[in-house]
XYZ file of C-alpha atoms in Angstrom:
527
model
C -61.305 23.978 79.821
C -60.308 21.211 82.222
C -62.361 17.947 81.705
C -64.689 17.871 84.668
C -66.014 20.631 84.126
C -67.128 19.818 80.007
C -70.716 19.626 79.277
C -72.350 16.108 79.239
C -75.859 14.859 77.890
C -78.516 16.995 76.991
C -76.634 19.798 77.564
C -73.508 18.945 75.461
C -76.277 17.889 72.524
C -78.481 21.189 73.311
C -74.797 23.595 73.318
C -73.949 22.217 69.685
C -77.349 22.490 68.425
C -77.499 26.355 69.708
C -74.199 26.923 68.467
C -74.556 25.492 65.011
C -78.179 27.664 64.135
C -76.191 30.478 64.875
C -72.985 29.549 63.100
C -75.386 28.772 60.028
C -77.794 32.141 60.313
C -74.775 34.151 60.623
C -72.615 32.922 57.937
C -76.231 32.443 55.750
C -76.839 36.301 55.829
C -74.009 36.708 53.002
C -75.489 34.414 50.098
C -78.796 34.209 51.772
C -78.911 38.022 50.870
C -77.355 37.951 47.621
C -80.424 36.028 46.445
C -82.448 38.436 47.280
C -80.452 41.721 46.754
C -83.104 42.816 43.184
C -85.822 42.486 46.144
C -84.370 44.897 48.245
C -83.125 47.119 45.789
C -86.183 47.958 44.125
C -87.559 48.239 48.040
C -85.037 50.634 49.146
C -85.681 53.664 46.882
C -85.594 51.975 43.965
C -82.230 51.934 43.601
C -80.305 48.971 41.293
C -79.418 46.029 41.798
C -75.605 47.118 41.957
C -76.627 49.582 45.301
C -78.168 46.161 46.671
C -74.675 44.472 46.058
C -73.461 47.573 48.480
C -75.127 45.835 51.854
C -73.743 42.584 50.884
C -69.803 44.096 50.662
C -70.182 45.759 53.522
C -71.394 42.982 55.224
C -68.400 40.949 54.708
C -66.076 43.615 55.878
C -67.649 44.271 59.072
C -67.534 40.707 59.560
C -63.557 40.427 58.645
C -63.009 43.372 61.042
C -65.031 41.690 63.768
C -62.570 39.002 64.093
C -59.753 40.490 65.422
C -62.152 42.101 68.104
C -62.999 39.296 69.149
C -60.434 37.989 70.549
C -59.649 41.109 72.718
C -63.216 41.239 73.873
C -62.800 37.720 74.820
C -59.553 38.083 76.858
C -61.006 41.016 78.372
C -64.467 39.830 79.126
C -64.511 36.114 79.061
C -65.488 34.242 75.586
C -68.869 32.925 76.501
C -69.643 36.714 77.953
C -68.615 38.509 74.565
C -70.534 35.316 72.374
C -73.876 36.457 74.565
C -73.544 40.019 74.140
C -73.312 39.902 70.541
C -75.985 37.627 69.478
C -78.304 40.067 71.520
C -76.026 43.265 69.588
C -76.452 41.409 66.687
C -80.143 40.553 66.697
C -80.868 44.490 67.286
C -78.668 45.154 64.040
C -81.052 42.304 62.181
C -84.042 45.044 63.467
C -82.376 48.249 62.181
C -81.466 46.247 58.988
C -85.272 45.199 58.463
C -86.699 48.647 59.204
C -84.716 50.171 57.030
C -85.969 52.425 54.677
C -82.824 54.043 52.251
C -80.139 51.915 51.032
C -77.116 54.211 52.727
C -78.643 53.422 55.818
C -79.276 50.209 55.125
C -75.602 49.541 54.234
C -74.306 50.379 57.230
C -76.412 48.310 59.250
C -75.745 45.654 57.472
C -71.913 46.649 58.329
C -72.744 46.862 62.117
C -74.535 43.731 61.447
C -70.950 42.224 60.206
C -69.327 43.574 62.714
C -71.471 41.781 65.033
C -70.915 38.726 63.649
C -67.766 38.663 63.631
C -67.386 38.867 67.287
C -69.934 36.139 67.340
C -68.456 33.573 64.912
C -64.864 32.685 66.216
C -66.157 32.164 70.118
C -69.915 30.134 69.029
C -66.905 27.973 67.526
C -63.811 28.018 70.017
C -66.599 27.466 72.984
C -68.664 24.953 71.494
C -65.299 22.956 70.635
C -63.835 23.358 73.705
C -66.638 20.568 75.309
C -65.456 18.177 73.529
C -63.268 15.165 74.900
C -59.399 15.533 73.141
C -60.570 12.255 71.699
C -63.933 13.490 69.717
C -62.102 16.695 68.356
C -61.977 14.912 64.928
C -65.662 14.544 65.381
C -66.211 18.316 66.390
C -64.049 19.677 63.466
C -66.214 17.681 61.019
C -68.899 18.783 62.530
C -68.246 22.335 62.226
C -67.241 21.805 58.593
C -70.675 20.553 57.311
C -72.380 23.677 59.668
C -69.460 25.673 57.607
C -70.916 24.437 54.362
C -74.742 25.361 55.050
C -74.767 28.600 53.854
C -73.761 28.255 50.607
C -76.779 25.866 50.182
C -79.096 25.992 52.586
C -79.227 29.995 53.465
C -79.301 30.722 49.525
C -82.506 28.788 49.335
C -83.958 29.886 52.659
C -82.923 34.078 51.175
C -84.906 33.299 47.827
C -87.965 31.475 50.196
C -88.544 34.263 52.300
C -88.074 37.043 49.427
C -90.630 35.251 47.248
C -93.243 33.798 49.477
C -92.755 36.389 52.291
C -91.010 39.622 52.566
C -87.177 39.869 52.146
C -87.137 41.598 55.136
C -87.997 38.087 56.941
C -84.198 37.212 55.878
C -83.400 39.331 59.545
C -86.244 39.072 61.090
C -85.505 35.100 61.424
C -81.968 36.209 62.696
C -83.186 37.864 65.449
C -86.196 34.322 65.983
C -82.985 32.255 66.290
C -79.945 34.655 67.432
C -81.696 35.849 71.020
C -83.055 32.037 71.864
C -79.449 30.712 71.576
C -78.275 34.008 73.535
C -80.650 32.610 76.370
C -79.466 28.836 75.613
C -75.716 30.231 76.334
C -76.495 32.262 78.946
C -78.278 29.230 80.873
C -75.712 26.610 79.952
C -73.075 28.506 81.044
C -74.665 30.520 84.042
C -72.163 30.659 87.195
C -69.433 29.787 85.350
C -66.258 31.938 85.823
C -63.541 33.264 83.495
C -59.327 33.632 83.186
C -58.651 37.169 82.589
C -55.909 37.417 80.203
C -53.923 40.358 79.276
C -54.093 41.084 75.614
C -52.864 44.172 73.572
C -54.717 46.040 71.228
C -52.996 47.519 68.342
C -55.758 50.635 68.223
C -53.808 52.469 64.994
C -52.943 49.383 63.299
C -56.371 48.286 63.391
C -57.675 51.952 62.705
C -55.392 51.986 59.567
C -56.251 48.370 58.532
C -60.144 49.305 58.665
C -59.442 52.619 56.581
C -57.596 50.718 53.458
C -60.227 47.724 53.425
C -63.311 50.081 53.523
C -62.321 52.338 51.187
C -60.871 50.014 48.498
C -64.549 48.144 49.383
C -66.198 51.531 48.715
C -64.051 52.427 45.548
C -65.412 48.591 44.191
C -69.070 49.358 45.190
C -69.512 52.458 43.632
C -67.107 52.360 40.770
C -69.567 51.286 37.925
C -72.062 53.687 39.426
C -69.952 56.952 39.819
C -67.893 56.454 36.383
C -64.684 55.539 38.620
C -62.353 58.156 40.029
C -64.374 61.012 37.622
C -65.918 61.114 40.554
C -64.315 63.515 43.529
C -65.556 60.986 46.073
C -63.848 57.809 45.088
C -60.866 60.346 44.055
C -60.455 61.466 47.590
C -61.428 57.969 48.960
C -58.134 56.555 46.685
C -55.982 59.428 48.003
C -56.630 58.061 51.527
C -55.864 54.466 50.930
C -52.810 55.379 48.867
C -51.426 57.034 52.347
C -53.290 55.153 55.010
C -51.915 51.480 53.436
C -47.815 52.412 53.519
C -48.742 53.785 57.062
C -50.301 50.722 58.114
C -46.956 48.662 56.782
C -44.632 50.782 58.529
C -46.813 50.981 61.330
C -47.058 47.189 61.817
C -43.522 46.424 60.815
C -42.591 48.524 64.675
C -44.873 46.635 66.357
C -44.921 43.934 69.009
C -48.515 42.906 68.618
C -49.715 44.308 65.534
C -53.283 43.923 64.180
C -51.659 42.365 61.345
C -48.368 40.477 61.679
C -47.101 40.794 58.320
C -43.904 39.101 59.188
C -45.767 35.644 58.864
C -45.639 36.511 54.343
C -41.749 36.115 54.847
C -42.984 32.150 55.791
C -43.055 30.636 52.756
C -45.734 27.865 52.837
C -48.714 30.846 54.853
C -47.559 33.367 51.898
C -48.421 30.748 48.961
C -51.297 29.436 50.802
C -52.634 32.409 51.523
C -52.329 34.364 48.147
C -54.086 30.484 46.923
C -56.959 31.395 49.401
C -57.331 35.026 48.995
C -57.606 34.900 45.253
C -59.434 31.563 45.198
C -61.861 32.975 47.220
C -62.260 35.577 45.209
C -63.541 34.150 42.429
C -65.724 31.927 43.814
C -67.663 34.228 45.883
C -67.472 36.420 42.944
C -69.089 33.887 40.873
C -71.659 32.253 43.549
C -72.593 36.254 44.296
C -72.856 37.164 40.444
C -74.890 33.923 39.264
C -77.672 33.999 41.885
C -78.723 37.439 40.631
C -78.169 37.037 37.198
C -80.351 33.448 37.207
C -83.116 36.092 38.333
C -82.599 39.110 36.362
C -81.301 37.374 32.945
C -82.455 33.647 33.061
C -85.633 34.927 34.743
C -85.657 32.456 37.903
C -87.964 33.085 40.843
C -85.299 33.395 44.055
C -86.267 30.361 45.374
C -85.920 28.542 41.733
C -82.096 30.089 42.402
C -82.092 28.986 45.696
C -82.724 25.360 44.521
C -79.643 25.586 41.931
C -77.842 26.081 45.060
C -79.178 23.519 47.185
C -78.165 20.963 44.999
C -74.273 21.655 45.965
C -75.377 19.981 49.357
C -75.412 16.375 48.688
C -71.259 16.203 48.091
C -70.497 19.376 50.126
C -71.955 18.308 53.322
C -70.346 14.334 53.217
C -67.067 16.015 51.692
C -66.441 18.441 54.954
C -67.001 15.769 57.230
C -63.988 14.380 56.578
C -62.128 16.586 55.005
C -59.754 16.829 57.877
C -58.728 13.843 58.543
C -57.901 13.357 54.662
C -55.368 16.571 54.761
C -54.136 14.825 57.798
C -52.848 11.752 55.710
C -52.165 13.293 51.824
C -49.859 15.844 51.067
C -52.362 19.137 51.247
C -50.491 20.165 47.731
C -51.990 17.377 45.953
C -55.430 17.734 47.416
C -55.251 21.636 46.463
C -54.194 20.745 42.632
C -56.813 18.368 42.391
C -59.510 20.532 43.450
C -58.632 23.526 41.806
C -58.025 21.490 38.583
C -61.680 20.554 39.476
C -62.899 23.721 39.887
C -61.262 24.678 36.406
C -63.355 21.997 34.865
C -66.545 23.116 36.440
C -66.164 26.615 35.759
C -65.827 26.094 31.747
C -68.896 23.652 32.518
C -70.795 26.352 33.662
C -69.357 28.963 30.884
C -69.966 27.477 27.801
C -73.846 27.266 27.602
C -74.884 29.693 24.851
C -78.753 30.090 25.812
C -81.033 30.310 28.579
C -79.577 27.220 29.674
C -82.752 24.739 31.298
C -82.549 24.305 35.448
C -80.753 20.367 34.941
C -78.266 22.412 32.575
C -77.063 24.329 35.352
C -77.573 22.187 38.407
C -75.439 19.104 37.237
C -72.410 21.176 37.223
C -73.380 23.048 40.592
C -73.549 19.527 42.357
C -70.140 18.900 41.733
C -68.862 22.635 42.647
C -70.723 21.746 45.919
C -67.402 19.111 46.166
C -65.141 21.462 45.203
C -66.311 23.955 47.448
C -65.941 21.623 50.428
C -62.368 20.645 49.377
C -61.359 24.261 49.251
C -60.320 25.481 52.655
C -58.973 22.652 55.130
C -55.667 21.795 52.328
C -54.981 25.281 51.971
C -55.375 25.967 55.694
C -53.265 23.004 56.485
C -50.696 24.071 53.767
C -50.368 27.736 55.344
C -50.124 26.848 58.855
C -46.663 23.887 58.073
C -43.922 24.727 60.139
C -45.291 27.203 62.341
C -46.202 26.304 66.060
C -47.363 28.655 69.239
C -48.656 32.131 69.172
C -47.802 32.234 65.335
C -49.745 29.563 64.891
C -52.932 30.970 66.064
C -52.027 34.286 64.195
C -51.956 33.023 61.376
C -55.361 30.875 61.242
C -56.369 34.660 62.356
C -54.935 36.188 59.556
C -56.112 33.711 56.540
C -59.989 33.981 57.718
C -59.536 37.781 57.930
C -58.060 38.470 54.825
C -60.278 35.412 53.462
C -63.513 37.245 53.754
C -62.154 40.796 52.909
C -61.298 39.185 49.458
C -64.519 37.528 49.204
C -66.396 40.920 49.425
C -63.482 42.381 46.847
C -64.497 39.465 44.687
C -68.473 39.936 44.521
C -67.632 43.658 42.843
C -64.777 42.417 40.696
C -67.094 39.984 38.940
C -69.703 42.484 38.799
C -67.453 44.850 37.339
C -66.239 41.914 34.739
C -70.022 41.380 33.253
C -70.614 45.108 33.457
C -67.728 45.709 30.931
C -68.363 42.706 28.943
C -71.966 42.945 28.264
C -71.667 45.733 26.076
C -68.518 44.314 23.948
C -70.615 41.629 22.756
C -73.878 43.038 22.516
C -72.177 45.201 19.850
C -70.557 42.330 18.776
C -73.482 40.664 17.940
C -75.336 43.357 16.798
C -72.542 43.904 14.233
C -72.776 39.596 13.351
C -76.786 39.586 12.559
C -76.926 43.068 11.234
C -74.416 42.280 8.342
C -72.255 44.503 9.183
C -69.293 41.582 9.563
C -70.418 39.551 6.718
C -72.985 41.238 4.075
C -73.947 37.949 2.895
C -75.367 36.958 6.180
C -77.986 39.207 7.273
C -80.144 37.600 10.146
C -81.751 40.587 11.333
C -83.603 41.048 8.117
C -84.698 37.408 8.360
C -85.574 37.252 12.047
C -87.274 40.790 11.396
C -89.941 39.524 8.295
C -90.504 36.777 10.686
C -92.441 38.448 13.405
C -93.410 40.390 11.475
C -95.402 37.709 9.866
C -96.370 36.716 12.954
C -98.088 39.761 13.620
C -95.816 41.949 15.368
C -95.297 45.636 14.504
C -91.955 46.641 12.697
C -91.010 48.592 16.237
C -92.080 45.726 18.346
C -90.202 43.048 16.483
C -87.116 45.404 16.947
C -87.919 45.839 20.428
C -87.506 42.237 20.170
C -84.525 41.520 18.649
C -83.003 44.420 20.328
C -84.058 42.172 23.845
C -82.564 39.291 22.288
C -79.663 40.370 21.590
C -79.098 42.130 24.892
C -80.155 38.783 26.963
C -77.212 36.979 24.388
C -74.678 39.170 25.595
C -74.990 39.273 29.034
C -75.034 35.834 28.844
C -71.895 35.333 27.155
C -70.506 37.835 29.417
C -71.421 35.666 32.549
C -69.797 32.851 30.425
C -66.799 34.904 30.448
C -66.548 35.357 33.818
C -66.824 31.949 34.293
C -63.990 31.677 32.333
C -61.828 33.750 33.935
C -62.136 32.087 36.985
C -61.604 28.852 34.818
C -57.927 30.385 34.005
C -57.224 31.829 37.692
C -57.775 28.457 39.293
C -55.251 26.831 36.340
C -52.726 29.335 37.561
C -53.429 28.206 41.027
C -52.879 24.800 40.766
C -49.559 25.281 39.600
C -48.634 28.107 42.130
C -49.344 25.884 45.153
C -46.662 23.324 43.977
C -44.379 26.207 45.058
C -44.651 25.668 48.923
C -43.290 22.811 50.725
C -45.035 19.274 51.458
C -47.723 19.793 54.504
C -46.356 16.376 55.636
C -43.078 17.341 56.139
C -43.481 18.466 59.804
C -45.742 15.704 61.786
C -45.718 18.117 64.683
C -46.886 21.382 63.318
C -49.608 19.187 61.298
C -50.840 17.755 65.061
C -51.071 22.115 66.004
C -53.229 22.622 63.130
C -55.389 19.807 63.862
C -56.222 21.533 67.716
C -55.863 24.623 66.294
C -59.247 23.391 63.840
C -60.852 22.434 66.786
C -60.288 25.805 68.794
C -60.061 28.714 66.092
C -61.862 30.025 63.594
C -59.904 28.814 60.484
C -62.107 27.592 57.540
C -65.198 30.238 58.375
C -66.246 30.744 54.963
């Protein structure tokens, strides 16, 4: 957009504003709904708490699929256009999503909600940035970053507020309170204003073919535990067509010019180590986030907005830290920044895994405040270190690309952990079982002991079983969270020696000065 006709004053200040509630309740209805997935789970039929973690999934892949639409809708209909249409699409979704009354149905609103969304998220961004001076695009990136950074803190403890004090139906009812005023605040600001028309190709089967494989290995995760894995003739059939829809899609996009994927940018070498850092990085830590706000409810017994406050203290370094993230990858070798943090996250992560008890609130938000630094530190050096040496078209491609596959890996991750403290629970609750029954050890009998004790203190024989039998089942879910903690401890070690594999983001002063513009103008770091 040519500089006279930027937005100045209240209207610049009022356009940001707009643009950043919406970036923030959009990105918040991911962990803002995790916190309060038992809530609507028991509301929705009843069903568990692993059907709640369905809508969540789902979520996150309508949102990665949303992306690439965007940017066709845009070409086709003008960004500012598409960005009002689907805050009004997307506040209708929020409705269907709160009247819901079965979880199936639910689900796929919640997908349509995604989908939504991710038309939304990329052009609030690229048309919010693109009023600000060349010279305040440093400011407009950091802004961006903290507003990226909100939802991890802020939305968790706004999902727990409204599911404890209100409804947790109020979690989309306040998306449609602030998604249709900044639909009018965009439509105002930006009334009479024309568009470019630009030609841009849509690769319909690539994208059909993409959508297949990521929903159904999505739908394979969700109901895996559930439907005792591929026993079941569902997720049989639903593996049979991703095992021939995903060669299709690589031949497929291989032949063409403007594919829905371009997997020609994995033969770069710094995007392919970057990216495989971000994808599986991600991972775990939405995996982790996703996993420990319900299990501080369900095992540790937290109200959701107790949760939400465990969260909310990753805000204090989070926020300053993506400020100025930017200009830090801009001056240090992204490599070193990336080592650092993951080594960081390493360290937090066996923090958080070794407590062996119903660890007290300061016991778990000490280490959370510092993964609020880590967390901030996470994207920018690894999008820096994917987008060295490319320039142009690729270049936009491939900030595409990471925040695609970014999110699909995210959802992957929140069922992969599940799926980790599903199997793990049982191992040691027999484990322990075995260790106080004297089963291990004859000699050292606890049961017996911790059974004459309540039992002098007035419980029945059954009940002090019941008891120790809850004990012993809150232990090992515990330790299984612990080792899930730990795993992600180990991946992150792995990590910081795999990114010493690409080459130094400084070595190319011009395709670090594209990435900084390309921050400004595309969605890169959308967590």
């Amino acid at each position: 957009m040519n500089e006279p006709t930027r937005m100045k004053g209240w209207r610049f200040l009022l356009l940001n504003g707009a643009a950043g509630a919406a970036n923030v309740v959009m990105l918040s209805n991911v962990p803002g709904y995790t916190v309060l997935a038992p809530y609507a789970a028991g509301s929705l039929q009843g069903v568990t708490p692993s059907y709640g973690t369905w809508a969540t999934t789902d979520h996150m892949i309508g949102v990665a699929l949303g992306l690439p639409l965007s940017r066709w809708f845009s070409a086709r209909f003008g960004d500012y256009r598409v960005l009002i249409g689907a805050l009004v699409i997307y506040a209708v979704f929020s409705l269907m999503c709160a009247a819901s009354e079965t979880i199936y149905f639910f689900a796929f609103m919640r997908f349509l909600l995604g989908l939504a969304g991710g038309v939304a998220l990329p052009l609030a961004q690229s048309v919010t940035l693109a009023q600000y001076k060349d010279d305040q695009r440093t400011l407009g990136v950091g802004f961006w970053g903290v507003m990226s950074m909100a939802p991890f803190t802020i939305g968790v403890f706004m999902g727990g507020f409204w599911a404890e004090y209100f409804d947790w139906r109020w979690l989309f009812y306040s998306n449609v309170i602030v998604a249709l005023p900044v639909a009018a605040v965009f439509a105002a600001l930006f009334h009479g204003r024309g568009f470019e028309r630009r030609i841009a190709r849509f690769d319909t089967i690539g994208f059909f073919l993409l959508a297949t494989v990521f929903v159904g290995v999505q739908m394979i995760l969700n109901m895996g535990n559930d439907f005792d894995w591929f026993a079941s003739p569902l997720l049989a059939w639903l593996l049979l067509v991703v095992l021939l829809a995903l060669p299709m899609f690589i031949f497929w996009e291989f032949g063409e010019r403007r594919p829905a994927l371009d997997l020609r940018l994995f033969l770069h070498r710094n995007f392919a180590i970057a990216t495989f850092c971000s994808l599986i990085g991600f991972l775990v830590i939405q995996g982790l986030l996703s996993l420990f706000v319900v299990q501080l409810q369900l095992l540790l017994g937290y109200t959701s907005s107790l949760a939400g406050m465990v969260y909310l203290a990753m805000i204090f370094l989070a926020m300053a830290v993506a400020a100025v993230v930017h200009e830090l990858t801009r001056n240090v070798d992204a490599r070193l920044i990336a080592f650092f943090n993951f080594a960081g996250l390493a360290v937090t992560f066996v923090w958080l895994g070794q407590y062996d008890r119903s660890a007290s609130f300061d016991n778990i938000t000490t280490p959370m405040f510092f993964f609020g630094l880590s967390l901030a530190l996470f994207f920018a050096p690894l999008a820096t270190l994917a987008m060295t040496g490319l320039a142009g078209e690729r270049l936009i491609r491939a900030a595409e690309e990471l925040a695609m596959l970014r999110t699909v890996f995210g959802a992957f991750g929140i069922t992969l952990l599940g799926v980790v403290f599903f199997r793990r629970t049982p191992f040691h609750q027999l484990d322990l079982a075995d260790q106080f029954g004297g089963r291990r050890f004859a000699s050292l009998d606890l049961l017996t002991n911790f059974l004459d004790r309540m039992q002098t203190m007035g419980l029945s024989p059954g009940a002090a079983q019941s008891r120790a039998a809850l004990l012993i089942r809150q232990q090992a879910a515990i330790l299984a969270l612990n080792d899930a903690f730990l795993l992600g401890a180990m991946t992150f070690i792995c990590l910081a020696v795999i990114v010493w594999f690409a080459h130094p983001s400084y070595a190319s002063k011009k395709s670090r000065q594209a990435l900084e513009r390309l921050s400004a103008e595309e969605l890169m770091e959308q967590p």
